[in-house]
Structures are given as C-alpha cells and as structure tokens.
mmCIF file with all atom_site columns, C-alpha atoms in Angstrom:
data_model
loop_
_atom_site.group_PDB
_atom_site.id
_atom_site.type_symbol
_atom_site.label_atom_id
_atom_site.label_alt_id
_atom_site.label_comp_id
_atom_site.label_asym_id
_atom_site.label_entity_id
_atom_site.label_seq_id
_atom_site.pdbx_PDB_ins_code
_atom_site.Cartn_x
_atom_site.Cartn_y
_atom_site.Cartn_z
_atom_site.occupancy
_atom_site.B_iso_or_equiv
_atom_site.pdbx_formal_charge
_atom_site.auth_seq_id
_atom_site.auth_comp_id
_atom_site.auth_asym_id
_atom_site.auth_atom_id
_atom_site.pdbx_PDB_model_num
ATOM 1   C CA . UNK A 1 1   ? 114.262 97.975  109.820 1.00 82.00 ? 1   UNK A CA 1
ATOM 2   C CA . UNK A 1 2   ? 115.573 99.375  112.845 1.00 87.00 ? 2   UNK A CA 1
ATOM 3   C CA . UNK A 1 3   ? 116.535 96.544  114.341 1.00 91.00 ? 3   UNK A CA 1
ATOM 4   C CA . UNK A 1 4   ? 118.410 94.924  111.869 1.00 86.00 ? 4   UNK A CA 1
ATOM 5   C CA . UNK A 1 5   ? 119.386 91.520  113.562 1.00 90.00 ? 5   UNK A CA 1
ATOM 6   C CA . UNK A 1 6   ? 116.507 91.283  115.082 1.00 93.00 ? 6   UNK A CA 1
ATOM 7   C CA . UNK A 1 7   ? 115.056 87.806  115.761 1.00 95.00 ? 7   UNK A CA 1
ATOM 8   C CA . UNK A 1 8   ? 111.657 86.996  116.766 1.00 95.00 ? 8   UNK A CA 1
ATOM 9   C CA . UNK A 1 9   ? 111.066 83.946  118.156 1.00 96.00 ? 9   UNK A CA 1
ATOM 10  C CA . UNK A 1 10  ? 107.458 82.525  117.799 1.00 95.00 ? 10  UNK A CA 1
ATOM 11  C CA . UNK A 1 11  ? 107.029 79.689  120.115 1.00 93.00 ? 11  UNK A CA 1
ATOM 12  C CA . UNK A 1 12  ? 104.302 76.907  119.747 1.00 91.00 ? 12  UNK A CA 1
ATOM 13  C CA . UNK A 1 13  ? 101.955 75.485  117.078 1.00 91.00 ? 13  UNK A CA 1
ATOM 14  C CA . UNK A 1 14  ? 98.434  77.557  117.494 1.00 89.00 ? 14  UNK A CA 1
ATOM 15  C CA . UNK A 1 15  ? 96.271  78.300  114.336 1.00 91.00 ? 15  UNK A CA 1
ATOM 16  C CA . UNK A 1 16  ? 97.475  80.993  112.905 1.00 92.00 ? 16  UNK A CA 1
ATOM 17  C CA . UNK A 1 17  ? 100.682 79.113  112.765 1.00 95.00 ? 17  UNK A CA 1
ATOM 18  C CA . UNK A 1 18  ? 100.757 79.041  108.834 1.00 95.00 ? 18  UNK A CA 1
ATOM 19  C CA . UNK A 1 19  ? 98.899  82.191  108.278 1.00 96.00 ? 19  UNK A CA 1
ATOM 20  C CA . UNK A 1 20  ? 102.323 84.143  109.927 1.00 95.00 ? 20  UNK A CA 1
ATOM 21  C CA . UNK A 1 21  ? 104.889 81.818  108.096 1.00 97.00 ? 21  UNK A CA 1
ATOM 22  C CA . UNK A 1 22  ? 102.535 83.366  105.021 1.00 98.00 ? 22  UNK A CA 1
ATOM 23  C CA . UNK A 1 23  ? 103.183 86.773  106.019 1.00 96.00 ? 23  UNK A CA 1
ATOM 24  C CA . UNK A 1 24  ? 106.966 86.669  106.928 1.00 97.00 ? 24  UNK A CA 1
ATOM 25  C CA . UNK A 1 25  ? 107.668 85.604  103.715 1.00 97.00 ? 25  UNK A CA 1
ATOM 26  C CA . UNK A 1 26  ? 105.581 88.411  101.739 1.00 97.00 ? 26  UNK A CA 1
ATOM 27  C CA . UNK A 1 27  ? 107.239 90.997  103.929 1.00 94.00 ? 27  UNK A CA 1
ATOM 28  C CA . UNK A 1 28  ? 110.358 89.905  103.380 1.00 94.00 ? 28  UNK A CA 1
ATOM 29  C CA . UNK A 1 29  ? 111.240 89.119  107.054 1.00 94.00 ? 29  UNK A CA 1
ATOM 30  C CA . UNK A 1 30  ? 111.167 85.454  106.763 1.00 95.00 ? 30  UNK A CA 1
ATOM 31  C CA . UNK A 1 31  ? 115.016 85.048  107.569 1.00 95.00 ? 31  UNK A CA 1
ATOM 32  C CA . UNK A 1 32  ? 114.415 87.272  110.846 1.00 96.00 ? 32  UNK A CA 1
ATOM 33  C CA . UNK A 1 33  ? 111.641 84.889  112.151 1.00 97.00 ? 33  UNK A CA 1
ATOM 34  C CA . UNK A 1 34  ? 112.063 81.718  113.217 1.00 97.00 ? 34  UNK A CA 1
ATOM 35  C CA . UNK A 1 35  ? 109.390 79.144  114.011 1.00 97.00 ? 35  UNK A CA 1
ATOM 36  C CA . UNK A 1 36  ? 109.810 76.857  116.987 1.00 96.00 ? 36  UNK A CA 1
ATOM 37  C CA . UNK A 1 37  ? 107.020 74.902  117.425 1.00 95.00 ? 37  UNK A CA 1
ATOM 38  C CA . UNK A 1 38  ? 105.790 73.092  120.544 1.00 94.00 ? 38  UNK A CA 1
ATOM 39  C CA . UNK A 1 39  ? 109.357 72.938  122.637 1.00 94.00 ? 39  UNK A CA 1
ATOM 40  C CA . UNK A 1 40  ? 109.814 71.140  126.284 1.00 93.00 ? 40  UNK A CA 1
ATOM 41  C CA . UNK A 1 41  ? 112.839 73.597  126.773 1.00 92.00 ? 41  UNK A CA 1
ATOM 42  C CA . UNK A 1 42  ? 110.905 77.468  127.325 1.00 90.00 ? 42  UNK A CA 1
ATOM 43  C CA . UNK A 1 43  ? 112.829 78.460  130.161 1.00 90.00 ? 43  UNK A CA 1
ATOM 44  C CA . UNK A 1 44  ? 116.030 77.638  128.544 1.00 93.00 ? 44  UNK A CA 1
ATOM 45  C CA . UNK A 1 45  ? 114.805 79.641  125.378 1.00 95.00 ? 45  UNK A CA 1
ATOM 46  C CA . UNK A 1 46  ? 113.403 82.737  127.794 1.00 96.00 ? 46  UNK A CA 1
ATOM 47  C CA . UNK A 1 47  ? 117.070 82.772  129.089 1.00 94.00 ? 47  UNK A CA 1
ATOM 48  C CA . UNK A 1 48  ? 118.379 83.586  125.537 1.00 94.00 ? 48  UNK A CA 1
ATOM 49  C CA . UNK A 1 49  ? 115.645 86.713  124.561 1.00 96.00 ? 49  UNK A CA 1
ATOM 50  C CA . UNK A 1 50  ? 116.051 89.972  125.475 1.00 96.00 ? 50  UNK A CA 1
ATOM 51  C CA . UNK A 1 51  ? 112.455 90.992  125.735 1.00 97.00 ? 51  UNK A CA 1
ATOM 52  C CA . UNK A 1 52  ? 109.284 88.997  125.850 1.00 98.00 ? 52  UNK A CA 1
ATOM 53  C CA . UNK A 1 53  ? 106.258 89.793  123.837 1.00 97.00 ? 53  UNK A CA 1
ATOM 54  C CA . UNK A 1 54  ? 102.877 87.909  124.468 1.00 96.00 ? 54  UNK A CA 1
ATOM 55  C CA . UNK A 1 55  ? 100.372 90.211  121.839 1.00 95.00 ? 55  UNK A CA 1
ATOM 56  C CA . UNK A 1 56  ? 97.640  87.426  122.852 1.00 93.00 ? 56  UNK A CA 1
ATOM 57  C CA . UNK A 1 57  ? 94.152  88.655  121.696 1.00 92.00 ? 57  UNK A CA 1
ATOM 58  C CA . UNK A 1 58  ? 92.420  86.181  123.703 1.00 90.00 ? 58  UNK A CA 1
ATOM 59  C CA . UNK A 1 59  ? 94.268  84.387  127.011 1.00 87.00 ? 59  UNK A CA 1
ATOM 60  C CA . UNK A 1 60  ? 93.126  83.698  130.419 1.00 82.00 ? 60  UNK A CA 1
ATOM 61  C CA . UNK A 1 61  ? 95.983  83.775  132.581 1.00 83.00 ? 61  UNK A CA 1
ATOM 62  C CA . UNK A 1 62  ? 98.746  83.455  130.999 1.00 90.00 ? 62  UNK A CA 1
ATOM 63  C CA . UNK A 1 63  ? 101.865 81.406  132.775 1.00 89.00 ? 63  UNK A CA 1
ATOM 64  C CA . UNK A 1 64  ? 104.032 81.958  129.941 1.00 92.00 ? 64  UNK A CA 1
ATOM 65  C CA . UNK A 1 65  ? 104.282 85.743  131.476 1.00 95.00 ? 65  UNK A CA 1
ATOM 66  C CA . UNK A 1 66  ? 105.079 84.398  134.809 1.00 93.00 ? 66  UNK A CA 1
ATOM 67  C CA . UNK A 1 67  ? 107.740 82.453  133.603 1.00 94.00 ? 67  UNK A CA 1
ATOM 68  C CA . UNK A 1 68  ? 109.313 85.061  131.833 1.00 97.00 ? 68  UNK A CA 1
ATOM 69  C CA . UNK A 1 69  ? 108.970 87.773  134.624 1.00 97.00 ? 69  UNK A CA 1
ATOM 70  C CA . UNK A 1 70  ? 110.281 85.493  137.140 1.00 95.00 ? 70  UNK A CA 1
ATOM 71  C CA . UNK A 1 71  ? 113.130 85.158  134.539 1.00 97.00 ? 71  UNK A CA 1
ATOM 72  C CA . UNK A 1 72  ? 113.443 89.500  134.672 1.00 98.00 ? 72  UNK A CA 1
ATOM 73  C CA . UNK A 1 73  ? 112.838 89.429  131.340 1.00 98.00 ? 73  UNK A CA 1
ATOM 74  C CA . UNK A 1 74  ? 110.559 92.937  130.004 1.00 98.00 ? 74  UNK A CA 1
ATOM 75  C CA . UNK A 1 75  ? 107.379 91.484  128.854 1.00 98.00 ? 75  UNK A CA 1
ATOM 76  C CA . UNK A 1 76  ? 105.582 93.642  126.883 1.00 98.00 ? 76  UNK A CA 1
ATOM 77  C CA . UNK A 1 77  ? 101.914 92.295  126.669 1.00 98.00 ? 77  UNK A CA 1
ATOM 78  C CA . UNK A 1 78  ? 98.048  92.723  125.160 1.00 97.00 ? 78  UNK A CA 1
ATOM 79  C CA . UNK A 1 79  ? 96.102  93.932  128.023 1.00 97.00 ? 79  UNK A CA 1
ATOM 80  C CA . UNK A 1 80  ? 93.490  91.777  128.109 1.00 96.00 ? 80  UNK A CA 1
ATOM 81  C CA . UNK A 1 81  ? 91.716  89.314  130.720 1.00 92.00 ? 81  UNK A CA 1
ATOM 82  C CA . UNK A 1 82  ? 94.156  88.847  133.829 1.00 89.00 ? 82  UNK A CA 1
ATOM 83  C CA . UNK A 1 83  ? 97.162  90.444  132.388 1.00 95.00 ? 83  UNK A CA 1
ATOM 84  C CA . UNK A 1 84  ? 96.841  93.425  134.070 1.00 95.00 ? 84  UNK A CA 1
ATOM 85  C CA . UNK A 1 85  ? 96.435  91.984  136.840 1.00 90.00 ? 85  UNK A CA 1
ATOM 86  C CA . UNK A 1 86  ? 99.773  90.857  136.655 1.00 93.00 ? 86  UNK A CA 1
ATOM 87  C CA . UNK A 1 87  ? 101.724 93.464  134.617 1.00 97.00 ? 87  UNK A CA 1
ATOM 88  C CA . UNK A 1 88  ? 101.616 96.999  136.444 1.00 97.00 ? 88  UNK A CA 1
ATOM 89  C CA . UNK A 1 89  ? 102.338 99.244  133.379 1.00 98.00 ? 89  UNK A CA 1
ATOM 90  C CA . UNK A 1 90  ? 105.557 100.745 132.331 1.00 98.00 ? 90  UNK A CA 1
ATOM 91  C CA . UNK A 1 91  ? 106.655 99.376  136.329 1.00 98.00 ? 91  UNK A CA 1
ATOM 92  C CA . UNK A 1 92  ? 106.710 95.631  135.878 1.00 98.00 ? 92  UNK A CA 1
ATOM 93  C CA . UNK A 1 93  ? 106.275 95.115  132.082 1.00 98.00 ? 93  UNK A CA 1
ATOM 94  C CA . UNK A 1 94  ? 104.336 97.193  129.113 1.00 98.00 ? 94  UNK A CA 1
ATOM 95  C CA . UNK A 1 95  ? 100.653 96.627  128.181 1.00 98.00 ? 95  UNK A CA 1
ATOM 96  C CA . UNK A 1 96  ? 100.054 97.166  124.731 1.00 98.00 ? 96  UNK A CA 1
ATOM 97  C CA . UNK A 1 97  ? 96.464  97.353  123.060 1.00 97.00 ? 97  UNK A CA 1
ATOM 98  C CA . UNK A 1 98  ? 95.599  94.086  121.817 1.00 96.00 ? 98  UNK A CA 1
ATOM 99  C CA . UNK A 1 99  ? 96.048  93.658  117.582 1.00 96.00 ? 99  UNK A CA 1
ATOM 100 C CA . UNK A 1 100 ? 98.205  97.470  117.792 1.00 97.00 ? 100 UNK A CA 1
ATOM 101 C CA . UNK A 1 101 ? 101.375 95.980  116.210 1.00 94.00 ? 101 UNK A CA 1
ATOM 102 C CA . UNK A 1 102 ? 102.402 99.451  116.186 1.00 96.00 ? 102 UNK A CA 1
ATOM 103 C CA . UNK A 1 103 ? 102.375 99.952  119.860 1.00 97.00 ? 103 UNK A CA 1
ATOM 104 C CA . UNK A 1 104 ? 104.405 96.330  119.975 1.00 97.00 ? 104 UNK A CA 1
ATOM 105 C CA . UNK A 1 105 ? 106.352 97.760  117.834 1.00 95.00 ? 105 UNK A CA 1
ATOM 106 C CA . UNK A 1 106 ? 107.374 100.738 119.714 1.00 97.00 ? 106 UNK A CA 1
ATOM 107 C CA . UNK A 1 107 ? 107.634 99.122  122.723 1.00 97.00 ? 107 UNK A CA 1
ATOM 108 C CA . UNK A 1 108 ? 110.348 96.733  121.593 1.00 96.00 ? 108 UNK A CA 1
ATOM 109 C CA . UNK A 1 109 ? 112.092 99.585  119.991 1.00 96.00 ? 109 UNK A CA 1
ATOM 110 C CA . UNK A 1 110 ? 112.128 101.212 123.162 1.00 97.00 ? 110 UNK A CA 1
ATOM 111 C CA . UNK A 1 111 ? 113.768 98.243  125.379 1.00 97.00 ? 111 UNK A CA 1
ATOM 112 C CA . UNK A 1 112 ? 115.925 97.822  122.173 1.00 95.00 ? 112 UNK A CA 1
ATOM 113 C CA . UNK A 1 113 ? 117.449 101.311 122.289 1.00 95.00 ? 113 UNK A CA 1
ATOM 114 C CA . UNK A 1 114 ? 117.171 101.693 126.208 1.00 97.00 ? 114 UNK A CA 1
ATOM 115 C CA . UNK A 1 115 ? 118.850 98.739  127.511 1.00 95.00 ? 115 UNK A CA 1
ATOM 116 C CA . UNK A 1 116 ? 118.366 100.354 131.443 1.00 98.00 ? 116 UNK A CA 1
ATOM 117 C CA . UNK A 1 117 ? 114.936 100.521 130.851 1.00 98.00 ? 117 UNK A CA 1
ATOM 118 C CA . UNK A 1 118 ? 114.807 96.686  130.164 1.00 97.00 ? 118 UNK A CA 1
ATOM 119 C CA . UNK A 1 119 ? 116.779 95.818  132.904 1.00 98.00 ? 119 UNK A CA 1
ATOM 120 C CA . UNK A 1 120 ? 114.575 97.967  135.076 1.00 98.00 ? 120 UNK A CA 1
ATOM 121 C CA . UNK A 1 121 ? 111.485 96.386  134.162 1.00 98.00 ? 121 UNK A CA 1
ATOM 122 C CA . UNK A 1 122 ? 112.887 93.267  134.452 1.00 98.00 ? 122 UNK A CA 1
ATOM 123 C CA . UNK A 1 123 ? 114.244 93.498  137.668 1.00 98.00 ? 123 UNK A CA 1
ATOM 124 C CA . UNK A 1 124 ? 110.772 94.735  138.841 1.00 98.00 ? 124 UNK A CA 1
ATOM 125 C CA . UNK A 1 125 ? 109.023 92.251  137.009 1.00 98.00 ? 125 UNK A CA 1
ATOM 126 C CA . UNK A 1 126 ? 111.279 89.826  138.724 1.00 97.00 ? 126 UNK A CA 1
ATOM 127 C CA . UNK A 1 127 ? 110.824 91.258  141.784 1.00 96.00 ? 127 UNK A CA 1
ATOM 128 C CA . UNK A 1 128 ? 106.692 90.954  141.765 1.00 94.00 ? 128 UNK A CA 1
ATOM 129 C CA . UNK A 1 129 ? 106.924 87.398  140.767 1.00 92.00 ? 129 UNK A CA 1
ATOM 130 C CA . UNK A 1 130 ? 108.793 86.538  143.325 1.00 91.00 ? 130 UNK A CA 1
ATOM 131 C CA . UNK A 1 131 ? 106.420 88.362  146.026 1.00 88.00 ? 131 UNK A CA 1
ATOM 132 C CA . UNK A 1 132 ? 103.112 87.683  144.743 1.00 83.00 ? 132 UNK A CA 1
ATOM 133 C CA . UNK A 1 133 ? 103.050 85.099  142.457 1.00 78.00 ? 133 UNK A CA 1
ATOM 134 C CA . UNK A 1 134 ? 105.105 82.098  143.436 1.00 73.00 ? 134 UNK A CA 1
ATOM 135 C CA . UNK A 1 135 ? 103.205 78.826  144.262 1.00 72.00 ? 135 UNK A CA 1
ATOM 136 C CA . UNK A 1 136 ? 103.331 79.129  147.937 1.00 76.00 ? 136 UNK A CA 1
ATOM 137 C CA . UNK A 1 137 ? 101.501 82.482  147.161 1.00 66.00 ? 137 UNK A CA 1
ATOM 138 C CA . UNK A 1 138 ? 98.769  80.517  145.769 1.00 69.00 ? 138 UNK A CA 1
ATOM 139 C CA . UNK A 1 139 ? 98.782  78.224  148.023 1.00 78.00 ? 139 UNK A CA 1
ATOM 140 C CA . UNK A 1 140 ? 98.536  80.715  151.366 1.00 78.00 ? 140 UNK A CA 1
ATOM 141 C CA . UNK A 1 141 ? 95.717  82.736  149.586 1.00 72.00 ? 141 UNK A CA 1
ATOM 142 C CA . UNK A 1 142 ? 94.027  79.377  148.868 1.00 75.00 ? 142 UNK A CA 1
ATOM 143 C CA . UNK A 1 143 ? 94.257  78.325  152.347 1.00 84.00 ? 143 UNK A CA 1
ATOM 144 C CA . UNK A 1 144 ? 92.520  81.282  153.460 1.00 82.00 ? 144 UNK A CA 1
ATOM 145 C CA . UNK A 1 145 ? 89.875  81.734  151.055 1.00 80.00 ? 145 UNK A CA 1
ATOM 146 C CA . UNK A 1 146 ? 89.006  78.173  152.039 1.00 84.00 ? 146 UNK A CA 1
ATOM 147 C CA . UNK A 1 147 ? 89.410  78.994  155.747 1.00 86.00 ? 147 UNK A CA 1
ATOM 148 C CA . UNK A 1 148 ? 86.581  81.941  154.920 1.00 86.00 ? 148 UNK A CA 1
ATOM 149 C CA . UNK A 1 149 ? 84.484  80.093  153.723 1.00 85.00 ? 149 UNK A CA 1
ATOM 150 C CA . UNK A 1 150 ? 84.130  77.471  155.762 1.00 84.00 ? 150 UNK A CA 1
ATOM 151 C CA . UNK A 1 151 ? 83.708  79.725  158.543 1.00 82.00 ? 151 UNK A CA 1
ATOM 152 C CA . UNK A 1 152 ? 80.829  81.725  156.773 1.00 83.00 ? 152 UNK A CA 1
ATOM 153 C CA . UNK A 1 153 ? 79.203  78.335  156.445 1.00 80.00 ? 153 UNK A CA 1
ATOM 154 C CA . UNK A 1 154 ? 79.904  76.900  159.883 1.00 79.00 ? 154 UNK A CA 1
ATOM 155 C CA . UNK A 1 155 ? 78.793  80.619  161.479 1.00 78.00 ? 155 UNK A CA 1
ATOM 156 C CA . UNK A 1 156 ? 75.444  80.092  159.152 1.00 76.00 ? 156 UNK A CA 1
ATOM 157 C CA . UNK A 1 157 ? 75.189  76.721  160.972 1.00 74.00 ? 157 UNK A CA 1
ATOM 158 C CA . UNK A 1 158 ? 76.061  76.477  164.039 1.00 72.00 ? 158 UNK A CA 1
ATOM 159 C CA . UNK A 1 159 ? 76.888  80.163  165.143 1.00 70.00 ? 159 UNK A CA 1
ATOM 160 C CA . UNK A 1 160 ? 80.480  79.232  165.720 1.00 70.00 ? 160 UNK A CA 1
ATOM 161 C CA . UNK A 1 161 ? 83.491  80.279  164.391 1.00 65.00 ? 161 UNK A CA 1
ATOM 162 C CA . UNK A 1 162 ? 86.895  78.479  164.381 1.00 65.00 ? 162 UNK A CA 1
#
C-alpha cells in the first residue's frame, strides 16, 4: 500500500512456486507480482530492480547475492547460513530474520523512501564484492589453503617445509 507501483519480481521455479501465485491473488496483489520463472538473463533483470530481496529460509551460499552486490544493488537478506558472512549489516546490505515479512517489509520501505541510503549500500555492497569476493579471490585463498596444507603434511613427513 505504500508503494503503490511496486513490482516484485519472483525469479525461478522452486516449490512454493504455486503456493505464492495462491496468495497474490487472495491478497489482491496479483497485478503487482510477476512470476518469471527459470530465466538465462538475471543480470540483465538485476540491472532493472531497485533493491534485491533474497528472504531464503534455507540457502547455503547464495551467488544470487553476489551477483546482485557486485551489481550495487541493496540486498536485503534472511540471515541465515553464509549470508552473513557476506552481508555486513546495515553497511553492505540488510539482514532480516528469516520468515519476518514484516522486517522485509520495512526494509524495502526504507530503501524505497531513502533513495541515498540505497545507493549507499549499494555502492558498499559493490565495493566488498569487488575486494573479497571476485573469483581470483577464491582462487588466491585456495592456493594458500592448499599451500598449508601440504606443508603441514610434508613437515609431518619429512620435517621440511617448502
């Protein structure tokens, strides 16, 4: 109600697919939300939102985020499994309580009517993406967890290091 044009866009073809077509029509909010399915083109569609929300209640870790942070869109996201490892709250993105549609709620509200505060989470999130979380990230602390390990075991071995 407060956000009268609002559209929410829900992405993908999980589960509870039909259970939330279900409820958008009994609230009356069917013409506001609009059902995607499994798409090829989610960057393109992350470059057309305003704000992100990922109110997962069970994920592991979740690239979708990434995607959208790298983006500098404000995610606002359940904190749950390795989502806070990635979202630094009310810094880099908003963690919400997982199944607390009222604390999505506000949170959108809050980007909605503070557009500064979007773009300043956004340009964080941005920001730590590119940092911490880009592939050659991975791939340097990879490399050196490897490298650690194989000099425990060599050291176990052989007493030598490399």
């Amino acid at each position: 109600e407060s956000i009268p044009r609002l559209k929410i866009l829900i992405i993908g073809n999980g589960s509870i697919r039909n259970e939330l077509e279900d409820m958008a029509r009994v609230e009356g909010i069917k013409d506001n939300v609009v059902f995607m399915g499994a798409r090829p083109d989610i960057p393109g569609l992350m470059k057309t939102m305003d704000v992100f929300a990922f109110p997962s209640i069970e994920e592991g870790f979740p690239i979708a985020i990434l995607e959208a942070m790298y983006l500098g869109l404000p995610v606002i996201a359940s904190s749950i499994s390795g989502i806070p490892e990635i979202i630094t709250d009310a810094i880099d993105g908003f963690l919400i309580e997982p199944r607390n549609s009222r604390h999505l709620a506000d949170k959108i509200l809050a980007v909605y009517r503070d557009r500064s505060l979007g773009e300043k989470i956004g340009s964080n999130a941005r920001n730590r993406i590119t940092s911490g979380f880009l592939p050659r990230h991975y791939i340097t602390r990879l490399q050196n967890l490897y490298s650690e390990e194989l000099n425990k075991k060599l050291k176990i071995n052989t007493g030598k290091q490399i």
